[in-house]
Amino acid sequence: MKILVTGATGFTGSIVVPLLLAKGWEVACFLRETSDTSCLPINKVELRYGDLKDKNSLVEALEGRDVLVNIASLGFGNSSNIVEAAKESGVQRALFFSTTSIYTTLNPDSKAIRLEAERLIKESGIPYTIIRPTMIYGSSRDRNLCKFIKFIKLSPVFPVFGSGEYQLQPVFVGDLAQGVASILSTDQTIDQAYNLSGGSVLTLNQFVREISDSLGKRTWLLHLPPDPFIWFLSLLEGANLKFPLKSEQIQRFNEHKAFSHQKAYNDFGYAPRSFAEGLSIELKEMGLSDD
């Protein structure tokens, strides 16, 4: 199998690429000339340069490839170029990373962009598979869990905007990578979409306590009413003022973000590890655990 991977230098891509190579497949990575390739096994992959905004460069990069694995975000409006390039190049199948955030009850611009991307993919005629991960974690390179860990390590207090009883289901990046390899090895996954969630469902309160306990800390959960903070942050955002926390993030933590992966288990044996196991791996990678 000859594969082209987009988003290969990102956190998830850098884990997926070595696993594809371990399967004995030939991997080329599509990236910008300025991309940092230090996270890739350079001596084992081919580098093909271009930009997702330039469809022709992607068509050229897909030459001689059987499969497209698109890990690059569908939320930036490049999906039309990606889908058209895949069609023109005649790939035998394509796997696209989407996200379970399309299920949010909110209506951020990114939701409409991603829903449109999924529609284009499904109507393209390309043999496709769409995967929708929940919150991805797994090392200090992730954009999610490591921030929680660092904050909880430093602060005795963790602010929770709302009850903290809404559910999360974080997914370990290695389980996603294994899922990609399994999907590409299974014809039953063609023209299907899957939610790929983690092995544990936790409330935000449980999530914080589990991190705190693993760090050997006692953390006080300070529950705050979300509405005043949402209003204040919305004012700042309307004035284009930067703040580490966004109003949408507070709103998202007050809706359930747990999704069944039963269909993925049935079709290709997807069985993600528990949050406790994944957290232990991340803490060790960050030098915060002796285990």
PDB file of C-alpha atoms in Angstrom:
ATOM      1  CA  MET A   1       0.000   0.000   0.000  1.00  0.00           C
ATOM      2  CA  LYS A   2       1.339   3.423  -0.983  1.00  0.00           C
ATOM      3  CA  ILE A   3       0.025   6.168   1.276  1.00  0.00           C
ATOM      4  CA  LEU A   4       0.157   9.970   1.305  1.00  0.00           C
ATOM      5  CA  VAL A   5      -0.334  11.523   4.752  1.00  0.00           C
ATOM      6  CA  THR A   6      -1.327  15.142   5.293  1.00  0.00           C
ATOM      7  CA  GLY A   7      -0.806  16.673   8.730  1.00  0.00           C
ATOM      8  CA  ALA A   8       2.119  14.280   9.288  1.00  0.00           C
ATOM      9  CA  THR A   9       4.161  16.710  11.403  1.00  0.00           C
ATOM     10  CA  GLY A  10       1.307  17.417  13.818  1.00  0.00           C
ATOM     11  CA  PHE A  11       0.895  15.667  17.144  1.00  0.00           C
ATOM     12  CA  THR A  12      -1.408  12.940  15.816  1.00  0.00           C
ATOM     13  CA  GLY A  13       0.348  12.607  12.464  1.00  0.00           C
ATOM     14  CA  SER A  14       3.718  12.025  14.079  1.00  0.00           C
ATOM     15  CA  ILE A  15       2.251   8.980  15.878  1.00  0.00           C
ATOM     16  CA  VAL A  16       0.298   7.636  12.892  1.00  0.00           C
ATOM     17  CA  VAL A  17       3.201   7.711  10.395  1.00  0.00           C
ATOM     18  CA  PRO A  18       5.530   5.290  12.260  1.00  0.00           C
ATOM     19  CA  LEU A  19       2.670   2.841  12.773  1.00  0.00           C
ATOM     20  CA  LEU A  20       1.854   2.851   9.047  1.00  0.00           C
ATOM     21  CA  LEU A  21       5.528   2.179   8.323  1.00  0.00           C
ATOM     22  CA  ALA A  22       5.527  -0.666  10.840  1.00  0.00           C
ATOM     23  CA  LYS A  23       2.747  -2.293   8.799  1.00  0.00           C
ATOM     24  CA  GLY A  24       5.156  -2.437   5.862  1.00  0.00           C
ATOM     25  CA  TRP A  25       3.402   0.283   3.867  1.00  0.00           C
ATOM     26  CA  GLU A  26       5.168   2.930   1.789  1.00  0.00           C
ATOM     27  CA  VAL A  27       4.531   6.390   3.250  1.00  0.00           C
ATOM     28  CA  ALA A  28       4.958   9.846   1.749  1.00  0.00           C
ATOM     29  CA  CYS A  29       4.230  12.977   3.791  1.00  0.00           C
ATOM     30  CA  PHE A  30       2.686  16.122   2.325  1.00  0.00           C
ATOM     31  CA  LEU A  31       3.992  19.252   4.037  1.00  0.00           C
ATOM     32  CA  ARG A  32       5.080  22.845   3.583  1.00  0.00           C
ATOM     33  CA  GLU A  33       8.705  23.707   2.814  1.00  0.00           C
ATOM     34  CA  THR A  34       8.880  25.424   6.226  1.00  0.00           C
ATOM     35  CA  SER A  35       7.522  22.474   8.229  1.00  0.00           C
ATOM     36  CA  ASP A  36       9.565  21.103  11.119  1.00  0.00           C
ATOM     37  CA  THR A  37      10.261  17.474  10.200  1.00  0.00           C
ATOM     38  CA  SER A  38      12.164  16.578  13.373  1.00  0.00           C
ATOM     39  CA  CYS A  39       9.232  14.437  14.592  1.00  0.00           C
ATOM     40  CA  LEU A  40       9.283  12.241  11.460  1.00  0.00           C
ATOM     41  CA  PRO A  41      11.484   9.234  10.608  1.00  0.00           C
ATOM     42  CA  ILE A  42      13.015  11.117   7.669  1.00  0.00           C
ATOM     43  CA  ASN A  43      15.072   8.172   6.432  1.00  0.00           C
ATOM     44  CA  LYS A  44      11.928   6.028   6.083  1.00  0.00           C
ATOM     45  CA  VAL A  45       9.438   8.400   4.429  1.00  0.00           C
ATOM     46  CA  GLU A  46       9.312  10.446   1.261  1.00  0.00           C
ATOM     47  CA  LEU A  47       8.660  14.170   1.651  1.00  0.00           C
ATOM     48  CA  ARG A  48       6.393  15.841  -0.896  1.00  0.00           C
ATOM     49  CA  TYR A  49       5.975  19.586  -0.576  1.00  0.00           C
ATOM     50  CA  GLY A  50       3.005  21.833  -1.221  1.00  0.00           C
ATOM     51  CA  ASP A  51       0.074  23.535   0.455  1.00  0.00           C
ATOM     52  CA  LEU A  52      -3.496  22.383   1.038  1.00  0.00           C
ATOM     53  CA  LYS A  53      -4.648  25.720  -0.348  1.00  0.00           C
ATOM     54  CA  ASP A  54      -2.995  24.769  -3.659  1.00  0.00           C
ATOM     55  CA  LYS A  55      -4.957  21.874  -5.140  1.00  0.00           C
ATOM     56  CA  ASN A  56      -2.438  21.281  -7.926  1.00  0.00           C
ATOM     57  CA  SER A  57       0.395  20.707  -5.483  1.00  0.00           C
ATOM     58  CA  LEU A  58      -1.714  18.106  -3.705  1.00  0.00           C
ATOM     59  CA  VAL A  59      -2.606  16.391  -6.977  1.00  0.00           C
ATOM     60  CA  GLU A  60       1.111  16.166  -7.775  1.00  0.00           C
ATOM     61  CA  ALA A  61       1.867  14.806  -4.313  1.00  0.00           C
ATOM     62  CA  LEU A  62      -0.783  12.096  -4.746  1.00  0.00           C
ATOM     63  CA  GLU A  63       0.834  10.784  -7.926  1.00  0.00           C
ATOM     64  CA  GLY A  64       1.549   7.084  -7.522  1.00  0.00           C
ATOM     65  CA  ARG A  65      -0.316   6.866  -4.185  1.00  0.00           C
ATOM     66  CA  ASP A  66      -3.081   4.323  -3.549  1.00  0.00           C
ATOM     67  CA  VAL A  67      -4.394   5.878  -0.343  1.00  0.00           C
ATOM     68  CA  LEU A  68      -4.807   9.339   1.170  1.00  0.00           C
ATOM     69  CA  VAL A  69      -4.727   9.637   4.978  1.00  0.00           C
ATOM     70  CA  ASN A  70      -5.861  13.184   5.679  1.00  0.00           C
ATOM     71  CA  ILE A  71      -5.008  14.044   9.283  1.00  0.00           C
ATOM     72  CA  ALA A  72      -4.880  17.775   8.546  1.00  0.00           C
ATOM     73  CA  SER A  73      -7.871  19.608  10.006  1.00  0.00           C
ATOM     74  CA  LEU A  74     -11.040  19.895   7.931  1.00  0.00           C
ATOM     75  CA  GLY A  75     -11.892  23.043   9.871  1.00  0.00           C
ATOM     76  CA  PHE A  76      -9.819  25.469   7.829  1.00  0.00           C
ATOM     77  CA  GLY A  77     -11.841  25.407   4.633  1.00  0.00           C
ATOM     78  CA  ASN A  78      -9.460  23.300   2.531  1.00  0.00           C
ATOM     79  CA  SER A  79     -11.727  20.272   2.232  1.00  0.00           C
ATOM     80  CA  SER A  80     -12.869  21.086  -1.312  1.00  0.00           C
ATOM     81  CA  ASN A  81      -9.260  21.152  -2.547  1.00  0.00           C
ATOM     82  CA  ILE A  82      -8.434  17.925  -0.715  1.00  0.00           C
ATOM     83  CA  VAL A  83     -11.468  16.052  -2.023  1.00  0.00           C
ATOM     84  CA  GLU A  84     -11.047  17.298  -5.596  1.00  0.00           C
ATOM     85  CA  ALA A  85      -7.349  16.396  -5.573  1.00  0.00           C
ATOM     86  CA  ALA A  86      -8.149  12.901  -4.326  1.00  0.00           C
ATOM     87  CA  LYS A  87     -10.747  12.473  -7.076  1.00  0.00           C
ATOM     88  CA  GLU A  88      -8.419  13.717  -9.812  1.00  0.00           C
ATOM     89  CA  SER A  89      -5.562  11.513  -8.668  1.00  0.00           C
ATOM     90  CA  GLY A  90      -7.740   8.400  -8.612  1.00  0.00           C
ATOM     91  CA  VAL A  91      -6.796   7.146  -5.155  1.00  0.00           C
ATOM     92  CA  GLN A  92      -8.330   3.800  -4.265  1.00  0.00           C
ATOM     93  CA  ARG A  93      -9.500   5.034  -0.895  1.00  0.00           C
ATOM     94  CA  ALA A  94      -9.155   7.946   1.517  1.00  0.00           C
ATOM     95  CA  LEU A  95      -9.349   8.286   5.289  1.00  0.00           C
ATOM     96  CA  PHE A  96     -10.299  11.659   6.749  1.00  0.00           C
ATOM     97  CA  PHE A  97      -9.952  12.902  10.326  1.00  0.00           C
ATOM     98  CA  SER A  98     -13.011  14.862  11.409  1.00  0.00           C
ATOM     99  CA  THR A  99     -14.068  15.428  15.050  1.00  0.00           C
ATOM    100  CA  THR A 100     -16.916  14.713  17.453  1.00  0.00           C
ATOM    101  CA  SER A 101     -17.184  18.485  17.953  1.00  0.00           C
ATOM    102  CA  ILE A 102     -19.606  18.421  14.989  1.00  0.00           C
ATOM    103  CA  TYR A 103     -22.181  17.185  17.517  1.00  0.00           C
ATOM    104  CA  THR A 104     -21.943  20.302  19.669  1.00  0.00           C
ATOM    105  CA  THR A 105     -25.213  22.091  20.380  1.00  0.00           C
ATOM    106  CA  LEU A 106     -23.324  25.336  19.795  1.00  0.00           C
ATOM    107  CA  ASN A 107     -22.869  26.785  16.343  1.00  0.00           C
ATOM    108  CA  PRO A 108     -19.284  27.991  15.914  1.00  0.00           C
ATOM    109  CA  ASP A 109     -18.149  28.688  12.339  1.00  0.00           C
ATOM    110  CA  SER A 110     -15.889  25.624  12.456  1.00  0.00           C
ATOM    111  CA  LYS A 111     -18.883  23.323  12.936  1.00  0.00           C
ATOM    112  CA  ALA A 112     -20.481  24.382   9.653  1.00  0.00           C
ATOM    113  CA  ILE A 113     -17.137  24.080   7.843  1.00  0.00           C
ATOM    114  CA  ARG A 114     -16.572  20.545   9.130  1.00  0.00           C
ATOM    115  CA  LEU A 115     -20.124  19.423   8.379  1.00  0.00           C
ATOM    116  CA  GLU A 116     -19.750  20.731   4.834  1.00  0.00           C
ATOM    117  CA  ALA A 117     -16.427  18.882   4.551  1.00  0.00           C
ATOM    118  CA  GLU A 118     -18.064  15.612   5.595  1.00  0.00           C
ATOM    119  CA  ARG A 119     -20.831  16.171   3.050  1.00  0.00           C
ATOM    120  CA  LEU A 120     -18.282  16.730   0.264  1.00  0.00           C
ATOM    121  CA  ILE A 121     -16.409  13.588   1.241  1.00  0.00           C
ATOM    122  CA  LYS A 122     -19.532  11.417   1.327  1.00  0.00           C
ATOM    123  CA  GLU A 123     -20.756  12.709  -2.040  1.00  0.00           C
ATOM    124  CA  SER A 124     -17.354  12.593  -3.762  1.00  0.00           C
ATOM    125  CA  GLY A 125     -17.512   9.029  -5.035  1.00  0.00           C
ATOM    126  CA  ILE A 126     -14.145   8.303  -3.400  1.00  0.00           C
ATOM    127  CA  PRO A 127     -14.127   5.138  -1.257  1.00  0.00           C
ATOM    128  CA  TYR A 128     -13.845   6.966   2.055  1.00  0.00           C
ATOM    129  CA  THR A 129     -13.699   6.474   5.788  1.00  0.00           C
ATOM    130  CA  ILE A 130     -14.329   9.355   8.206  1.00  0.00           C
ATOM    131  CA  ILE A 131     -13.135   9.122  11.792  1.00  0.00           C
ATOM    132  CA  ARG A 132     -14.246  11.488  14.535  1.00  0.00           C
ATOM    133  CA  PRO A 133     -11.962  11.455  17.569  1.00  0.00           C
ATOM    134  CA  THR A 134     -12.914  12.940  20.915  1.00  0.00           C
ATOM    135  CA  MET A 135     -10.316  15.013  22.827  1.00  0.00           C
ATOM    136  CA  ILE A 136      -6.917  13.613  21.819  1.00  0.00           C
ATOM    137  CA  TYR A 137      -4.110  13.251  24.352  1.00  0.00           C
ATOM    138  CA  GLY A 138      -0.939  11.243  24.794  1.00  0.00           C
ATOM    139  CA  SER A 139       2.169  13.383  25.305  1.00  0.00           C
ATOM    140  CA  SER A 140       3.449  16.869  26.038  1.00  0.00           C
ATOM    141  CA  ARG A 141       2.824  17.653  22.363  1.00  0.00           C
ATOM    142  CA  ASP A 142      -0.941  17.356  22.712  1.00  0.00           C
ATOM    143  CA  ARG A 143      -2.996  20.540  22.932  1.00  0.00           C
ATOM    144  CA  ASN A 144      -5.315  19.251  25.615  1.00  0.00           C
ATOM    145  CA  LEU A 145      -4.361  17.072  28.550  1.00  0.00           C
ATOM    146  CA  CYS A 146      -0.852  18.449  29.070  1.00  0.00           C
ATOM    147  CA  LYS A 147      -2.362  21.890  29.762  1.00  0.00           C
ATOM    148  CA  PHE A 148      -4.618  20.430  32.448  1.00  0.00           C
ATOM    149  CA  ILE A 149      -1.697  18.536  33.957  1.00  0.00           C
ATOM    150  CA  LYS A 150       0.544  21.609  34.117  1.00  0.00           C
ATOM    151  CA  PHE A 151      -2.204  23.750  35.668  1.00  0.00           C
ATOM    152  CA  ILE A 152      -3.187  21.146  38.252  1.00  0.00           C
ATOM    153  CA  LYS A 153       0.461  20.560  39.163  1.00  0.00           C
ATOM    154  CA  LEU A 154       0.961  24.267  39.920  1.00  0.00           C
ATOM    155  CA  SER A 155      -2.385  25.296  41.395  1.00  0.00           C
ATOM    156  CA  PRO A 156      -4.168  24.025  44.535  1.00  0.00           C
ATOM    157  CA  VAL A 157      -7.456  25.256  43.054  1.00  0.00           C
ATOM    158  CA  PHE A 158      -9.117  24.250  39.782  1.00  0.00           C
ATOM    159  CA  PRO A 159     -11.987  26.479  38.569  1.00  0.00           C
ATOM    160  CA  VAL A 160     -14.955  24.552  37.191  1.00  0.00           C
ATOM    161  CA  PHE A 161     -17.497  26.658  35.319  1.00  0.00           C
ATOM    162  CA  GLY A 162     -20.759  24.890  36.075  1.00  0.00           C
ATOM    163  CA  SER A 163     -21.512  21.609  37.812  1.00  0.00           C
ATOM    164  CA  GLY A 164     -18.602  19.686  36.331  1.00  0.00           C
ATOM    165  CA  GLU A 165     -20.943  16.708  35.860  1.00  0.00           C
ATOM    166  CA  TYR A 166     -20.956  16.735  32.063  1.00  0.00           C
ATOM    167  CA  GLN A 167     -19.106  13.807  30.524  1.00  0.00           C
ATOM    168  CA  LEU A 168     -15.756  13.601  28.718  1.00  0.00           C
ATOM    169  CA  GLN A 169     -14.205  10.640  26.894  1.00  0.00           C
ATOM    170  CA  PRO A 170     -10.593  11.523  25.979  1.00  0.00           C
ATOM    171  CA  VAL A 171      -8.863   9.257  23.454  1.00  0.00           C
ATOM    172  CA  PHE A 172      -5.203   8.209  23.608  1.00  0.00           C
ATOM    173  CA  VAL A 173      -3.337   9.103  20.409  1.00  0.00           C
ATOM    174  CA  GLY A 174      -1.785   5.648  20.089  1.00  0.00           C
ATOM    175  CA  ASP A 175      -5.256   4.102  19.991  1.00  0.00           C
ATOM    176  CA  LEU A 176      -6.207   6.452  17.156  1.00  0.00           C
ATOM    177  CA  ALA A 177      -3.082   5.478  15.223  1.00  0.00           C
ATOM    178  CA  GLN A 178      -3.876   1.806  15.661  1.00  0.00           C
ATOM    179  CA  GLY A 179      -7.418   2.541  14.547  1.00  0.00           C
ATOM    180  CA  VAL A 180      -6.137   4.097  11.311  1.00  0.00           C
ATOM    181  CA  ALA A 181      -4.041   1.015  10.536  1.00  0.00           C
ATOM    182  CA  SER A 182      -6.967  -1.309  11.300  1.00  0.00           C
ATOM    183  CA  ILE A 183      -9.354   0.701   9.134  1.00  0.00           C
ATOM    184  CA  LEU A 184      -7.007   0.592   6.141  1.00  0.00           C
ATOM    185  CA  SER A 185      -6.740  -3.191   6.558  1.00  0.00           C
ATOM    186  CA  THR A 186     -10.516  -3.723   6.656  1.00  0.00           C
ATOM    187  CA  ASP A 187     -12.735  -3.379   3.585  1.00  0.00           C
ATOM    188  CA  GLN A 188     -15.846  -3.237   5.779  1.00  0.00           C
ATOM    189  CA  THR A 189     -14.805   0.282   6.845  1.00  0.00           C
ATOM    190  CA  ILE A 190     -15.165   1.719   3.321  1.00  0.00           C
ATOM    191  CA  ASP A 191     -17.876   4.393   3.012  1.00  0.00           C
ATOM    192  CA  GLN A 192     -18.343   4.485   6.784  1.00  0.00           C
ATOM    193  CA  ALA A 193     -17.939   7.097   9.530  1.00  0.00           C
ATOM    194  CA  TYR A 194     -16.845   6.225  13.065  1.00  0.00           C
ATOM    195  CA  ASN A 195     -16.690   7.991  16.412  1.00  0.00           C
ATOM    196  CA  LEU A 196     -13.339   7.096  17.983  1.00  0.00           C
ATOM    197  CA  SER A 197     -13.575   7.857  21.680  1.00  0.00           C
ATOM    198  CA  GLY A 198     -11.475   6.769  24.631  1.00  0.00           C
ATOM    199  CA  GLY A 199     -11.915   3.780  26.906  1.00  0.00           C
ATOM    200  CA  SER A 200     -13.250   5.751  29.897  1.00  0.00           C
ATOM    201  CA  VAL A 201     -16.198   8.085  30.393  1.00  0.00           C
ATOM    202  CA  LEU A 202     -15.569  10.662  33.132  1.00  0.00           C
ATOM    203  CA  THR A 203     -17.225  13.807  34.363  1.00  0.00           C
ATOM    204  CA  LEU A 204     -15.014  16.901  34.425  1.00  0.00           C
ATOM    205  CA  ASN A 205     -14.893  16.593  38.213  1.00  0.00           C
ATOM    206  CA  GLN A 206     -13.639  13.004  37.944  1.00  0.00           C
ATOM    207  CA  PHE A 207     -11.203  13.978  35.192  1.00  0.00           C
ATOM    208  CA  VAL A 208      -9.560  16.650  37.370  1.00  0.00           C
ATOM    209  CA  ARG A 209      -9.489  14.416  40.442  1.00  0.00           C
ATOM    210  CA  GLU A 210      -7.863  11.549  38.519  1.00  0.00           C
ATOM    211  CA  ILE A 211      -5.111  13.841  37.251  1.00  0.00           C
ATOM    212  CA  SER A 212      -4.659  15.324  40.712  1.00  0.00           C
ATOM    213  CA  ASP A 213      -4.467  11.899  42.366  1.00  0.00           C
ATOM    214  CA  SER A 214      -1.932  10.698  39.791  1.00  0.00           C
ATOM    215  CA  LEU A 215       0.231  13.726  40.588  1.00  0.00           C
ATOM    216  CA  GLY A 216      -0.067  12.985  44.316  1.00  0.00           C
ATOM    217  CA  LYS A 217      -1.877  16.268  44.913  1.00  0.00           C
ATOM    218  CA  ARG A 218      -5.045  17.467  46.579  1.00  0.00           C
ATOM    219  CA  THR A 219      -6.915  19.895  44.358  1.00  0.00           C
ATOM    220  CA  TRP A 220      -9.891  21.965  45.429  1.00  0.00           C
ATOM    221  CA  LEU A 221     -12.596  22.195  42.763  1.00  0.00           C
ATOM    222  CA  LEU A 222     -13.989  25.724  42.748  1.00  0.00           C
ATOM    223  CA  HIS A 223     -17.395  25.629  41.049  1.00  0.00           C
ATOM    224  CA  LEU A 224     -18.354  28.926  39.432  1.00  0.00           C
ATOM    225  CA  PRO A 225     -21.517  30.037  37.586  1.00  0.00           C
ATOM    226  CA  PRO A 226     -20.674  29.875  33.863  1.00  0.00           C
ATOM    227  CA  ASP A 227     -22.961  32.593  32.469  1.00  0.00           C
ATOM    228  CA  PRO A 228     -21.144  35.697  33.830  1.00  0.00           C
ATOM    229  CA  PHE A 229     -17.808  34.380  32.571  1.00  0.00           C
ATOM    230  CA  ILE A 230     -19.242  33.512  29.160  1.00  0.00           C
ATOM    231  CA  TRP A 231     -20.652  37.040  28.919  1.00  0.00           C
ATOM    232  CA  PHE A 232     -17.359  38.663  29.983  1.00  0.00           C
ATOM    233  CA  LEU A 233     -15.214  36.574  27.644  1.00  0.00           C
ATOM    234  CA  SER A 234     -17.615  37.227  24.771  1.00  0.00           C
ATOM    235  CA  LEU A 235     -17.099  40.974  25.328  1.00  0.00           C
ATOM    236  CA  LEU A 236     -13.328  40.528  25.195  1.00  0.00           C
ATOM    237  CA  GLU A 237     -13.571  38.435  22.041  1.00  0.00           C
ATOM    238  CA  GLY A 238     -15.854  41.000  20.433  1.00  0.00           C
ATOM    239  CA  ALA A 239     -13.168  43.614  21.087  1.00  0.00           C
ATOM    240  CA  ASN A 240     -10.477  41.277  19.635  1.00  0.00           C
ATOM    241  CA  LEU A 241      -8.739  41.066  23.003  1.00  0.00           C
ATOM    242  CA  LYS A 242      -6.777  37.873  23.647  1.00  0.00           C
ATOM    243  CA  PHE A 243      -7.423  35.728  26.717  1.00  0.00           C
ATOM    244  CA  PRO A 244      -6.240  32.151  27.447  1.00  0.00           C
ATOM    245  CA  LEU A 245      -9.813  30.937  27.914  1.00  0.00           C
ATOM    246  CA  LYS A 246     -12.599  31.302  25.344  1.00  0.00           C
ATOM    247  CA  SER A 247     -16.316  31.635  25.974  1.00  0.00           C
ATOM    248  CA  GLU A 248     -16.979  28.675  23.672  1.00  0.00           C
ATOM    249  CA  GLN A 249     -14.698  26.464  25.783  1.00  0.00           C
ATOM    250  CA  ILE A 250     -16.778  27.167  28.893  1.00  0.00           C
ATOM    251  CA  GLN A 251     -19.953  26.396  26.985  1.00  0.00           C
ATOM    252  CA  ARG A 252     -18.474  23.170  25.587  1.00  0.00           C
ATOM    253  CA  PHE A 253     -17.618  21.986  29.100  1.00  0.00           C
ATOM    254  CA  ASN A 254     -21.302  22.290  29.909  1.00  0.00           C
ATOM    255  CA  GLU A 255     -22.479  19.719  27.398  1.00  0.00           C
ATOM    256  CA  HIS A 256     -21.744  16.004  27.147  1.00  0.00           C
ATOM    257  CA  LYS A 257     -18.709  15.018  25.057  1.00  0.00           C
ATOM    258  CA  ALA A 258     -18.882  11.234  25.442  1.00  0.00           C
ATOM    259  CA  PHE A 259     -19.640   9.128  22.371  1.00  0.00           C
ATOM    260  CA  SER A 260     -19.982   5.396  21.844  1.00  0.00           C
ATOM    261  CA  HIS A 261     -17.334   3.640  19.736  1.00  0.00           C
ATOM    262  CA  GLN A 262     -19.319   0.401  19.562  1.00  0.00           C
ATOM    263  CA  LYS A 263     -19.609   0.555  15.758  1.00  0.00           C
ATOM    264  CA  ALA A 264     -15.820   0.829  15.458  1.00  0.00           C
ATOM    265  CA  TYR A 265     -15.388  -2.128  17.800  1.00  0.00           C
ATOM    266  CA  ASN A 266     -17.827  -4.197  15.750  1.00  0.00           C
ATOM    267  CA  ASP A 267     -16.265  -3.361  12.372  1.00  0.00           C
ATOM    268  CA  PHE A 268     -12.528  -3.373  13.080  1.00  0.00           C
ATOM    269  CA  GLY A 269     -11.975  -4.333  16.695  1.00  0.00           C
ATOM    270  CA  TYR A 270     -11.315  -0.848  18.039  1.00  0.00           C
ATOM    271  CA  ALA A 271     -10.656  -1.208  21.791  1.00  0.00           C
ATOM    272  CA  PRO A 272      -9.104   1.942  23.336  1.00  0.00           C
ATOM    273  CA  ARG A 273      -7.268   1.909  26.655  1.00  0.00           C
ATOM    274  CA  SER A 274      -8.633   3.410  29.852  1.00  0.00           C
ATOM    275  CA  PHE A 275      -7.950   7.032  30.750  1.00  0.00           C
ATOM    276  CA  ALA A 276      -5.945   5.916  33.793  1.00  0.00           C
ATOM    277  CA  GLU A 277      -3.593   3.912  31.574  1.00  0.00           C
ATOM    278  CA  GLY A 278      -3.196   6.674  29.016  1.00  0.00           C
ATOM    279  CA  LEU A 279      -2.677   9.315  31.710  1.00  0.00           C
ATOM    280  CA  SER A 280       0.077   7.208  33.256  1.00  0.00           C
ATOM    281  CA  ILE A 281       1.889   7.080  29.907  1.00  0.00           C
ATOM    282  CA  GLU A 282       1.611  10.837  29.418  1.00  0.00           C
ATOM    283  CA  LEU A 283       2.814  11.658  32.942  1.00  0.00           C
ATOM    284  CA  LYS A 284       5.825   9.421  32.433  1.00  0.00           C
ATOM    285  CA  GLU A 285       6.613  11.104  29.106  1.00  0.00           C
ATOM    286  CA  MET A 286       6.384  14.492  30.810  1.00  0.00           C
ATOM    287  CA  GLY A 287       8.763  13.363  33.557  1.00  0.00           C
ATOM    288  CA  LEU A 288       6.062  13.580  36.229  1.00  0.00           C
ATOM    289  CA  SER A 289       5.894   9.904  37.150  1.00  0.00           C
ATOM    290  CA  ASP A 290       8.420   7.360  38.362  1.00  0.00           C
ATOM    291  CA  ASP A 291       6.325   4.392  37.182  1.00  0.00           C
TER     292      ASP A 291
END
